Structures are given as C-alpha cells and as structure tokens.
C-alpha cells in the first residue's frame, strides 16, 4: 500500500489517512481515522517538510538506526468497529519481531524508514473503496467518499466529474492566514511553544485588522 493523502474527516481535528493498493486495475483505497498529531506527522513527511525540531517519530527512527534494528514492514491486520490494529515488524539479531502499534504510528514510522505497508485482504474486502490507478480518479474517489458521507464537514470540497465550478481566487489575507496557520500547526507539533504563541498573536492581529 502507498499513502496517497491526509484529509479531514467529520471534524477538522479528526483526519483520515488514505492508503491505496500499489497494483491492480482497480486499486482499493482504505481510509483510516487518526489523531491530529499523527496526521500532521504523516503530512509533513509526504510534503517533504523538515520539522523545526525532531518529533517522536524522527527520534524513534534515529534510535532504531543507531541500534541497527531495521523496520521490515508495517501490517494493518484487523479491524473491530472502526478501530484498526497493526504491527511493526522489526529485525533484531536475525529474528523478526512483531510490535503491536496503532496504524497511524506504524504508517508514520514506515514512511521515515522506507518500510513497506501492507493491509490484509480481509480488511480491504470489508472496508475499502474501489478506485482507478489514475491519480485524478483517485482524488475523485476520495471526493465522492466525502460527498456521500452526511457527517462530513460542509467545508469539505467535492469534485464532480461532469460538473466543475471555477474556484474563487483566495485573497491576500487568506494567503497570509493560511501560511501563518500552517506555521503555527508545525510549531505546536514540534513543541516550539514560544514560537507558537507569537504566531497565534499574529493570526489574531491579521483576523482583526486584515493586515
């Protein structure tokens, strides 16, 4: 499986990580609900962003590397209700060991160690969404998921293949706020609380004065 997207689910603070089969004419997509911190850690890696300070996944990756304990794979193996379970398979002294983990932690670590991610066919059969290998069609499949889910935020964008509207151009103020909010989110994740406080004050000033 590959990680194709991190997107909001139900509420902005309850995101989804989208996994997609790497092979097949109609690859299946698997959405997994994760925490805000874990989603941010995955998104930062997907975007190639370097944190201001090493976060827990970076630290754990460095420790495993220093101890010569490679991560061989991450496997999402079962689901009960909406709770997925996974293991990280590491190699220690020529022996493979399964370490129980949350899928979000396993995925974040797999991305940083270039380890493959697997999902059992049983989970894909019961919880996946069919798509197509074309990237645009994957995006449309994800959009349809949100369109059909009545509890999704109304602000979640949907794309309809035969009915596309021209998006409204963002204002300069919107651009500034977007950049500041992105920096604030990253500062909180990296525990740069003084920087986060300054950014929060700046955001409030922009909202109140428009500059």
Coordinates of C-alpha atoms in Angstrom, one line a residue:
X1 CA 0.0 0.0 0.0
X2 CA 1.1 3.6 -0.6
X3 CA 0.0 6.7 1.4
X4 CA -1.8 8.9 -1.0
X5 CA -3.5 11.6 1.1
X6 CA -4.2 13.0 4.5
X7 CA -7.6 14.7 4.6
X8 CA -10.2 15.9 7.2
X9 CA -12.9 13.6 8.4
X10 CA -16.1 14.6 10.3
X11 CA -14.2 17.4 12.0
X12 CA -11.0 19.2 11.1
X13 CA -9.3 17.7 14.2
X14 CA -10.2 14.1 13.1
X15 CA -8.3 13.4 9.9
X16 CA -8.1 10.4 7.6
X17 CA -5.0 8.8 6.2
X18 CA -5.8 7.3 2.8
X19 CA -3.9 4.1 1.8
X20 CA -4.0 2.8 -1.8
X21 CA -3.0 -0.5 -3.3
X22 CA 0.1 -0.2 -5.5
X23 CA -1.1 -2.7 -8.1
X24 CA -4.2 -3.7 -9.9
X25 CA -6.6 -2.3 -12.5
X26 CA -9.0 -1.1 -9.8
X27 CA -6.8 -0.4 -6.7
X28 CA -8.6 -0.2 -3.5
X29 CA -8.4 2.8 -1.2
X30 CA -8.5 2.4 2.6
X31 CA -9.4 5.4 4.8
X32 CA -8.1 5.1 8.4
X33 CA -9.1 7.7 11.0
X34 CA -6.2 9.0 13.0
X35 CA -5.3 11.7 15.6
X36 CA -4.3 15.2 14.6
X37 CA -0.7 14.9 15.7
X38 CA -0.2 11.6 13.8
X39 CA -1.9 13.1 10.7
X40 CA 0.4 16.1 10.8
X41 CA 3.5 13.9 11.2
X42 CA 2.4 11.9 8.1
X43 CA 1.6 15.0 6.1
X44 CA 4.9 16.7 6.9
X45 CA 6.7 13.6 5.6
X46 CA 4.6 13.4 2.4
X47 CA 5.2 17.1 1.7
X48 CA 9.0 16.7 2.3
X49 CA 8.9 19.2 5.2
X50 CA 11.6 19.3 7.8
X51 CA 10.3 19.9 11.4
X52 CA 11.8 22.7 13.4
X53 CA 12.9 20.0 15.9
X54 CA 12.9 16.2 15.7
X55 CA 9.4 14.9 16.6
X56 CA 8.9 11.5 18.3
X57 CA 8.9 9.5 15.0
X58 CA 12.1 11.1 13.9
X59 CA 13.7 10.2 17.3
X60 CA 12.4 6.6 17.2
X61 CA 13.7 6.3 13.6
X62 CA 17.2 7.5 14.7
X63 CA 17.2 5.1 17.7
X64 CA 16.4 2.1 15.5
X65 CA 19.0 3.1 13.1
X66 CA 21.6 3.6 15.8
X67 CA 20.8 0.2 17.3
X68 CA 20.8 -1.4 13.8
X69 CA 17.2 -2.6 14.1
X70 CA 15.6 -2.2 10.7
X71 CA 11.9 -1.9 10.2
X72 CA 10.9 -4.6 7.7
X73 CA 7.3 -3.8 7.2
X74 CA 4.1 -2.5 8.8
X75 CA 1.0 -4.6 8.6
X76 CA -2.6 -3.5 9.3
X77 CA -4.1 -6.8 10.1
X78 CA -7.5 -6.5 11.7
X79 CA -10.4 -4.1 12.5
X80 CA -13.1 -4.1 15.1
X81 CA -15.8 -1.5 14.5
X82 CA -13.8 1.5 13.3
X83 CA -10.6 0.6 15.3
X84 CA -7.8 -0.8 13.1
X85 CA -4.9 -2.8 14.6
X86 CA -1.4 -3.1 13.2
X87 CA 2.1 -4.4 13.9
X88 CA 5.5 -3.1 13.1
X89 CA 7.8 -5.9 12.0
X90 CA 11.4 -5.3 13.0
X91 CA 14.5 -7.4 12.7
X92 CA 16.7 -8.0 15.7
X93 CA 19.6 -10.4 15.9
X94 CA 18.4 -12.1 12.7
X95 CA 15.0 -12.6 14.2
X96 CA 11.7 -10.9 13.1
X97 CA 9.7 -9.4 15.9
X98 CA 6.1 -8.1 15.7
X99 CA 5.5 -5.0 17.8
X100 CA 1.9 -4.0 18.3
X101 CA 1.1 -0.5 17.3
X102 CA -1.6 1.9 16.1
X103 CA -1.8 2.1 12.3
X104 CA -1.1 5.8 12.4
X105 CA 2.1 5.3 14.3
X106 CA 3.1 2.4 12.1
X107 CA 2.5 4.4 8.9
X108 CA 4.4 7.5 10.2
X109 CA 7.4 5.2 11.1
X110 CA 7.2 3.3 7.8
X111 CA 7.4 6.5 5.8
X112 CA 10.5 7.6 7.7
X113 CA 12.2 4.2 7.4
X114 CA 11.1 3.5 3.8
X115 CA 9.5 0.3 5.0
X116 CA 6.6 -1.2 3.0
X117 CA 3.0 -1.0 4.3
X118 CA 0.6 -4.0 4.0
X119 CA -3.1 -4.4 4.6
X120 CA -4.8 -7.8 4.7
X121 CA -7.3 -8.7 2.0
X122 CA -9.9 -9.3 4.7
X123 CA -9.8 -5.7 5.7
X124 CA -9.7 -4.4 2.1
X125 CA -12.7 -6.6 1.3
X126 CA -14.8 -5.1 4.1
X127 CA -13.6 -1.5 4.5
X128 CA -12.0 -0.3 1.2
X129 CA -13.3 1.9 -1.6
X130 CA -12.6 0.9 -5.2
X131 CA -10.8 3.4 -7.4
X132 CA -8.7 3.5 -10.6
X133 CA -4.9 3.8 -11.0
X134 CA -5.1 7.3 -12.4
X135 CA -4.2 9.9 -9.8
X136 CA -7.1 12.2 -10.8
X137 CA -9.6 9.4 -10.4
X138 CA -8.2 8.5 -7.0
X139 CA -8.9 12.1 -6.0
X140 CA -12.4 11.9 -7.4
X141 CA -13.0 8.7 -5.5
X142 CA -11.9 10.4 -2.2
X143 CA -14.2 13.3 -3.1
X144 CA -17.1 11.0 -3.7
X145 CA -16.5 9.4 -0.3
X146 CA -16.9 12.8 1.4
X147 CA -19.9 13.7 -0.8
X148 CA -21.7 10.6 0.3
X149 CA -20.8 10.8 4.0
X150 CA -23.6 13.0 5.6
X151 CA -21.5 13.8 8.7
X152 CA -18.6 15.3 6.8
X153 CA -17.9 19.0 7.3
X154 CA -19.8 21.1 4.7
X155 CA -16.5 22.8 4.0
X156 CA -15.0 19.6 2.6
X157 CA -14.6 20.1 -1.1
X158 CA -16.2 17.7 -3.6
X159 CA -15.4 17.2 -7.2
X160 CA -18.0 16.1 -9.7
X161 CA -16.5 14.9 -13.0
X162 CA -19.1 16.4 -15.3
X163 CA -19.9 19.5 -13.2
X164 CA -16.8 21.5 -12.2
X165 CA -17.2 25.1 -10.9
X166 CA -14.5 27.8 -11.1
X167 CA -12.9 28.2 -7.7
X168 CA -12.9 31.6 -6.1
X169 CA -9.5 33.1 -6.0
X170 CA -8.1 33.4 -2.4
X171 CA -7.5 36.9 -1.1
X172 CA -4.1 38.1 0.0
X173 CA -5.4 38.0 3.6
X174 CA -6.4 34.4 3.1
X175 CA -3.0 33.5 1.8
X176 CA -1.3 35.1 4.8
X177 CA -3.6 33.4 7.3
X178 CA -3.1 30.0 5.6
X179 CA 0.7 30.4 5.8
X180 CA 0.6 31.5 9.5
X181 CA -1.8 28.7 10.5
X182 CA 0.5 26.2 8.8
X183 CA 3.5 27.5 10.7
X184 CA 1.5 27.5 13.9
X185 CA 0.5 23.9 13.4
X186 CA 4.1 22.9 12.7
X187 CA 5.4 24.8 15.8
X188 CA 2.9 23.1 18.1
X189 CA 3.8 19.6 16.7
X190 CA 7.5 20.4 17.2
X191 CA 6.8 21.8 20.8
X192 CA 8.0 25.2 19.9
X193 CA 5.5 26.8 22.2
X194 CA 7.1 30.3 22.4
X195 CA 7.1 30.5 18.6
X196 CA 3.5 29.1 18.5
X197 CA 2.4 31.9 20.9
X198 CA 3.9 34.6 18.7
X199 CA 2.2 33.1 15.6
X200 CA -1.1 32.8 17.4
X201 CA -0.9 36.5 18.3
X202 CA 0.0 37.4 14.7
X203 CA -3.0 35.4 13.4
X204 CA -5.3 37.2 15.8
X205 CA -4.0 40.6 14.5
X206 CA -4.5 39.6 10.9
X207 CA -8.0 38.5 11.6
X208 CA -8.9 41.7 13.5
X209 CA -7.1 44.2 11.2
X210 CA -6.8 42.4 7.9
X211 CA -3.1 43.0 7.7

